[in-house]
Amino acid sequence: MLMRPVARTGILGCLLLGFARVALAYPPQDHGGEVERARAASETRITETRLSLEYGAELITLFVHSPEHPAPVPILSVLRDTFGDAERENDLLRYVWIYTYAPPTLKQRIVAAIPFLYHQVTTRRQADSPPPIAADLADPKRPVWEKASRLLVQNAVLDSRGWTFRALPRTHQRNLEEYREAQIAKALAILSLAEKTGRSTLTESEIVRIKAYLSPQSMLSAFLREPTLTDLTLRQEQKSRERRAVNWDFLRQRAEEEGLIFEPLGLPSQPPSHALLWVSREALRENFRRRAFNKRFLNIKSPWTDERLLRWSGYTKTIFLDAENRRVTPDHPEARAVELIPLALYGLDFPKIPILLVDFRSALHVKARDASGKVLADSARYLLNLSPYGDLGYLLTRSLLNYVTRKKGIDMNQPSRLKAHAELSALLLTDEQLDPSLKAALARKAEKARASVLENSLRYQSVIATRQHEALVRAALQERTLARRLERDRQREYRRLSHGPVARAFLTLAHVATLGLYTHREKLTPELRARADLVRRMAFHHAQLEAAVRRAIRVDEERDLATLRASLEFIQAHAELAGPEVVGVLKALFLRSQDVEFRWQCLRALAEIRSEKAQRVLLALEREAEAHPALRERLARERAMQERLASPSNGATRTLPSGFEPHPREP
């Protein structure tokens, strides 16, 4: 029995030793070089369509116009539940579809379950059904329960039944999740372009909400409040920009030191997300076998000793430089033509180091690096039955290996390149300045280099997207499939308004116990519809005020205070619907404003909310308001008026708002 742990440790040690040997193989050196001027991003054409549906909703679709495709390519659709009116205050975003996210075929699903397979064997060429819903913005917790139940069954039942039941379902599910995350990352990159244009049908807050719920987070993120999740997403975007800037500068310096030419690539109006390294044929002839090359951080073979580059017949491009190696136009008097040979493409939005995505001389070289982390994890899990959650030795060894590889700048055993590949697909689709031949070469090389099983070929994705968009429009207009789904989810909304948590739990239990034969349906009365409308409007105004608190330290700096005043008036008029989170927003608005009228509105809204928390906050803010002469005078007039109304001589029976009750002053 003691031999089994020893054998496991020995096999794992051999794997780690092999990776560590690669990580430590490249000592640092310094060399000079030349640099190419950064390319300016071009404007891309992004359009939207809005399809009104007769059952009180509209389908908003985002299209990308690419010179390689004769028709616009649909990327993403959002269903906005409008309740059948033109008011935006009671709108609710529900479903998000991504058109490149086609359901895998039976052959793809079988291939996805094969362990230790990290290669695209088959691709889907077309799809005639609507895409699956990528996210339900009105019910984001549903996928969490599905994932939790699946993990419970896998760990408690299947893992103990042997290698087949442990490896096949886990491999299948991981490949499905990676495929979904890749399509989401691509859609988010293009959605950011629509946000930058400022001409989107979707509002800024709606775009932020879509990005927050689509962005890959932990399982617990679905239980976070929307403002917290939004802040987390915005912080991740800021970290992404910082990583891109650091890796851009670092890779540019390394290219100069090694005598290579650096060209950043990125979506229009966005920081560069990728970068190309080139070598000039002229420099190659001059320095062949005469110049040293430091592989560290670049992770490619030396171009100065590679005879294949001397006979290179693949893609090349010609630029024009002057006597000081600056980019100039062809008609410049000092212009000389320089032919460039592509070497590698890197992703810049990656922790610690630029990540190698395409090696124009060896696709297998990149695939081995991409699959290295999966090989190590799968070997430990499926062959040695080790888990980082149950084996401390494996966890420590894996952590040490991660530290060494990142410290040495080796992209072996690194986090997944999935996001970098997805953003590359978005770049190739939207960038109008890249040479079409270069786009084709990059797409072909990237497909061969990525360790992905379910990703469809790039040349079929536009066809898949178009066909799936047509199928979704048919489902929305003719087949009434979408109408039934929307009505079912509206019923869930009505149940939350009509019943408490315990009653809803019993109704759900009855539905499950009868195998779906019994489904409770609320009778849609005008009163219930009006209450649902008010609850949606309260959520809208609360979100507007909360966004103003996040945007500015001083609310008075907001461009349109009238909008915030209207939200305060609505909360004051319908204070019975305001939850405890509204109280915190009103307090923050009061403290971040110096406008007397605005602060007074905050106090009036708090006075109308009949909750213990609201009254405590109101009393605290009254003491704060006493220091302001104008507010102190208003408070005195309000108290005097309330005392007259409550006086027995007036016969009034009105109860004073507790927040404005006279309280003894401190001496």
mmCIF file with all atom_site columns, N, CA and C in Angstrom, residues 500-524:
data_model
loop_
_atom_site.group_PDB
_atom_site.id
_atom_site.type_symbol
_atom_site.label_atom_id
_atom_site.label_alt_id
_atom_site.label_comp_id
_atom_site.label_asym_id
_atom_site.label_entity_id
_atom_site.label_seq_id
_atom_site.pdbx_PDB_ins_code
_atom_site.Cartn_x
_atom_site.Cartn_y
_atom_site.Cartn_z
_atom_site.occupancy
_atom_site.B_iso_or_equiv
_atom_site.pdbx_formal_charge
_atom_site.auth_seq_id
_atom_site.auth_comp_id
_atom_site.auth_asym_id
_atom_site.auth_atom_id
_atom_site.pdbx_PDB_model_num
ATOM 1  N N  . GLY A 1 500 ? -45.159 35.331 0.117   1.00 0.00 ? 500 GLY A N  1
ATOM 2  C CA . GLY A 1 500 ? -43.914 35.386 0.841   1.00 0.00 ? 500 GLY A CA 1
ATOM 3  C C  . GLY A 1 500 ? -43.003 34.221 0.500   1.00 0.00 ? 500 GLY A C  1
ATOM 4  N N  . PRO A 1 501 ? -41.803 34.197 1.098   1.00 0.00 ? 501 PRO A N  1
ATOM 5  C CA . PRO A 1 501 ? -40.841 33.117 0.786   1.00 0.00 ? 501 PRO A CA 1
ATOM 6  C C  . PRO A 1 501 ? -41.366 31.731 1.112   1.00 0.00 ? 501 PRO A C  1
ATOM 7  N N  . VAL A 1 502 ? -42.081 31.580 2.228   1.00 0.00 ? 502 VAL A N  1
ATOM 8  C CA . VAL A 1 502 ? -42.571 30.257 2.626   1.00 0.00 ? 502 VAL A CA 1
ATOM 9  C C  . VAL A 1 502 ? -43.623 29.762 1.640   1.00 0.00 ? 502 VAL A C  1
ATOM 10 N N  . ALA A 1 503 ? -44.552 30.630 1.275   1.00 0.00 ? 503 ALA A N  1
ATOM 11 C CA . ALA A 1 503 ? -45.598 30.234 0.327   1.00 0.00 ? 503 ALA A CA 1
ATOM 12 C C  . ALA A 1 503 ? -44.996 29.883 -1.031  1.00 0.00 ? 503 ALA A C  1
ATOM 13 N N  . ARG A 1 504 ? -44.005 30.654 -1.471  1.00 0.00 ? 504 ARG A N  1
ATOM 14 C CA . ARG A 1 504 ? -43.372 30.349 -2.757  1.00 0.00 ? 504 ARG A CA 1
ATOM 15 C C  . ARG A 1 504 ? -42.643 29.012 -2.709  1.00 0.00 ? 504 ARG A C  1
ATOM 16 N N  . ALA A 1 505 ? -42.051 28.698 -1.551  1.00 0.00 ? 505 ALA A N  1
ATOM 17 C CA . ALA A 1 505 ? -41.361 27.409 -1.418  1.00 0.00 ? 505 ALA A CA 1
ATOM 18 C C  . ALA A 1 505 ? -42.351 26.253 -1.537  1.00 0.00 ? 505 ALA A C  1
ATOM 19 N N  . PHE A 1 506 ? -43.548 26.381 -0.935  1.00 0.00 ? 506 PHE A N  1
ATOM 20 C CA . PHE A 1 506 ? -44.550 25.325 -1.046  1.00 0.00 ? 506 PHE A CA 1
ATOM 21 C C  . PHE A 1 506 ? -45.071 25.200 -2.468  1.00 0.00 ? 506 PHE A C  1
ATOM 22 N N  . LEU A 1 507 ? -45.228 26.328 -3.165  1.00 0.00 ? 507 LEU A N  1
ATOM 23 C CA . LEU A 1 507 ? -45.694 26.267 -4.553  1.00 0.00 ? 507 LEU A CA 1
ATOM 24 C C  . LEU A 1 507 ? -44.656 25.585 -5.443  1.00 0.00 ? 507 LEU A C  1
ATOM 25 N N  . THR A 1 508 ? -43.377 25.865 -5.198  1.00 0.00 ? 508 THR A N  1
ATOM 26 C CA . THR A 1 508 ? -42.315 25.192 -5.954  1.00 0.00 ? 508 THR A CA 1
ATOM 27 C C  . THR A 1 508 ? -42.282 23.701 -5.647  1.00 0.00 ? 508 THR A C  1
ATOM 28 N N  . LEU A 1 509 ? -42.463 23.354 -4.372  1.00 0.00 ? 509 LEU A N  1
ATOM 29 C CA . LEU A 1 509 ? -42.481 21.942 -3.980  1.00 0.00 ? 509 LEU A CA 1
ATOM 30 C C  . LEU A 1 509 ? -43.639 21.210 -4.649  1.00 0.00 ? 509 LEU A C  1
ATOM 31 N N  . ALA A 1 510 ? -44.798 21.852 -4.738  1.00 0.00 ? 510 ALA A N  1
ATOM 32 C CA . ALA A 1 510 ? -45.946 21.233 -5.399  1.00 0.00 ? 510 ALA A CA 1
ATOM 33 C C  . ALA A 1 510 ? -45.674 21.016 -6.885  1.00 0.00 ? 510 ALA A C  1
ATOM 34 N N  . HIS A 1 511 ? -44.990 21.960 -7.500  1.00 0.00 ? 511 HIS A N  1
ATOM 35 C CA . HIS A 1 511 ? -44.654 21.823 -8.918  1.00 0.00 ? 511 HIS A CA 1
ATOM 36 C C  . HIS A 1 511 ? -43.702 20.643 -9.137  1.00 0.00 ? 511 HIS A C  1
ATOM 37 N N  . VAL A 1 512 ? -42.702 20.509 -8.253  1.00 0.00 ? 512 VAL A N  1
ATOM 38 C CA . VAL A 1 512 ? -41.730 19.423 -8.387  1.00 0.00 ? 512 VAL A CA 1
ATOM 39 C C  . VAL A 1 512 ? -42.367 18.080 -8.061  1.00 0.00 ? 512 VAL A C  1
ATOM 40 N N  . ALA A 1 513 ? -43.195 18.041 -7.011  1.00 0.00 ? 513 ALA A N  1
ATOM 41 C CA . ALA A 1 513 ? -43.791 16.778 -6.579  1.00 0.00 ? 513 ALA A CA 1
ATOM 42 C C  . ALA A 1 513 ? -44.755 16.219 -7.620  1.00 0.00 ? 513 ALA A C  1
ATOM 43 N N  . THR A 1 514 ? -45.408 17.077 -8.368  1.00 0.00 ? 514 THR A N  1
ATOM 44 C CA . THR A 1 514 ? -46.340 16.617 -9.408  1.00 0.00 ? 514 THR A CA 1
ATOM 45 C C  . THR A 1 514 ? -45.677 16.485 -10.766 1.00 0.00 ? 514 THR A C  1
ATOM 46 N N  . LEU A 1 515 ? -44.331 16.544 -10.784 1.00 0.00 ? 515 LEU A N  1
ATOM 47 C CA . LEU A 1 515 ? -43.564 16.422 -12.032 1.00 0.00 ? 515 LEU A CA 1
ATOM 48 C C  . LEU A 1 515 ? -44.000 17.441 -13.076 1.00 0.00 ? 515 LEU A C  1
ATOM 49 N N  . GLY A 1 516 ? -44.336 18.650 -12.585 1.00 0.00 ? 516 GLY A N  1
ATOM 50 C CA . GLY A 1 516 ? -44.687 19.733 -13.490 1.00 0.00 ? 516 GLY A CA 1
ATOM 51 C C  . GLY A 1 516 ? -46.133 19.775 -13.906 1.00 0.00 ? 516 GLY A C  1
ATOM 52 N N  . LEU A 1 517 ? -46.974 18.808 -13.420 1.00 0.00 ? 517 LEU A N  1
ATOM 53 C CA . LEU A 1 517 ? -48.387 18.824 -13.801 1.00 0.00 ? 517 LEU A CA 1
ATOM 54 C C  . LEU A 1 517 ? -49.124 20.005 -13.184 1.00 0.00 ? 517 LEU A C  1
ATOM 55 N N  . TYR A 1 518 ? -48.695 20.400 -11.983 1.00 0.00 ? 518 TYR A N  1
ATOM 56 C CA . TYR A 1 518 ? -49.316 21.563 -11.344 1.00 0.00 ? 518 TYR A CA 1
ATOM 57 C C  . TYR A 1 518 ? -48.335 22.724 -11.362 1.00 0.00 ? 518 TYR A C  1
ATOM 58 N N  . THR A 1 519 ? -48.756 23.822 -11.901 1.00 0.00 ? 519 THR A N  1
ATOM 59 C CA . THR A 1 519 ? -47.972 25.054 -11.906 1.00 0.00 ? 519 THR A CA 1
ATOM 60 C C  . THR A 1 519 ? -48.884 26.191 -11.476 1.00 0.00 ? 519 THR A C  1
ATOM 61 N N  . HIS A 1 520 ? -48.559 26.813 -10.386 1.00 0.00 ? 520 HIS A N  1
ATOM 62 C CA . HIS A 1 520 ? -49.391 27.905 -9.882  1.00 0.00 ? 520 HIS A CA 1
ATOM 63 C C  . HIS A 1 520 ? -49.243 29.126 -10.781 1.00 0.00 ? 520 HIS A C  1
ATOM 64 N N  . ARG A 1 521 ? -50.369 29.698 -11.146 1.00 0.00 ? 521 ARG A N  1
ATOM 65 C CA . ARG A 1 521 ? -50.384 30.889 -11.980 1.00 0.00 ? 521 ARG A CA 1
ATOM 66 C C  . ARG A 1 521 ? -51.173 31.976 -11.280 1.00 0.00 ? 521 ARG A C  1
ATOM 67 N N  . GLU A 1 522 ? -50.588 33.146 -11.222 1.00 0.00 ? 522 GLU A N  1
ATOM 68 C CA . GLU A 1 522 ? -51.261 34.295 -10.630 1.00 0.00 ? 522 GLU A CA 1
ATOM 69 C C  . GLU A 1 522 ? -52.217 34.919 -11.641 1.00 0.00 ? 522 GLU A C  1
ATOM 70 N N  . LYS A 1 523 ? -53.390 35.294 -11.167 1.00 0.00 ? 523 LYS A N  1
ATOM 71 C CA . LYS A 1 523 ? -54.342 35.997 -12.022 1.00 0.00 ? 523 LYS A CA 1
ATOM 72 C C  . LYS A 1 523 ? -53.876 37.441 -12.173 1.00 0.00 ? 523 LYS A C  1
ATOM 73 N N  . LEU A 1 524 ? -53.646 37.830 -13.412 1.00 0.00 ? 524 LEU A N  1
ATOM 74 C CA . LEU A 1 524 ? -53.099 39.155 -13.677 1.00 0.00 ? 524 LEU A CA 1
ATOM 75 C C  . LEU A 1 524 ? -54.218 40.192 -13.603 1.00 0.00 ? 524 LEU A C  1
#
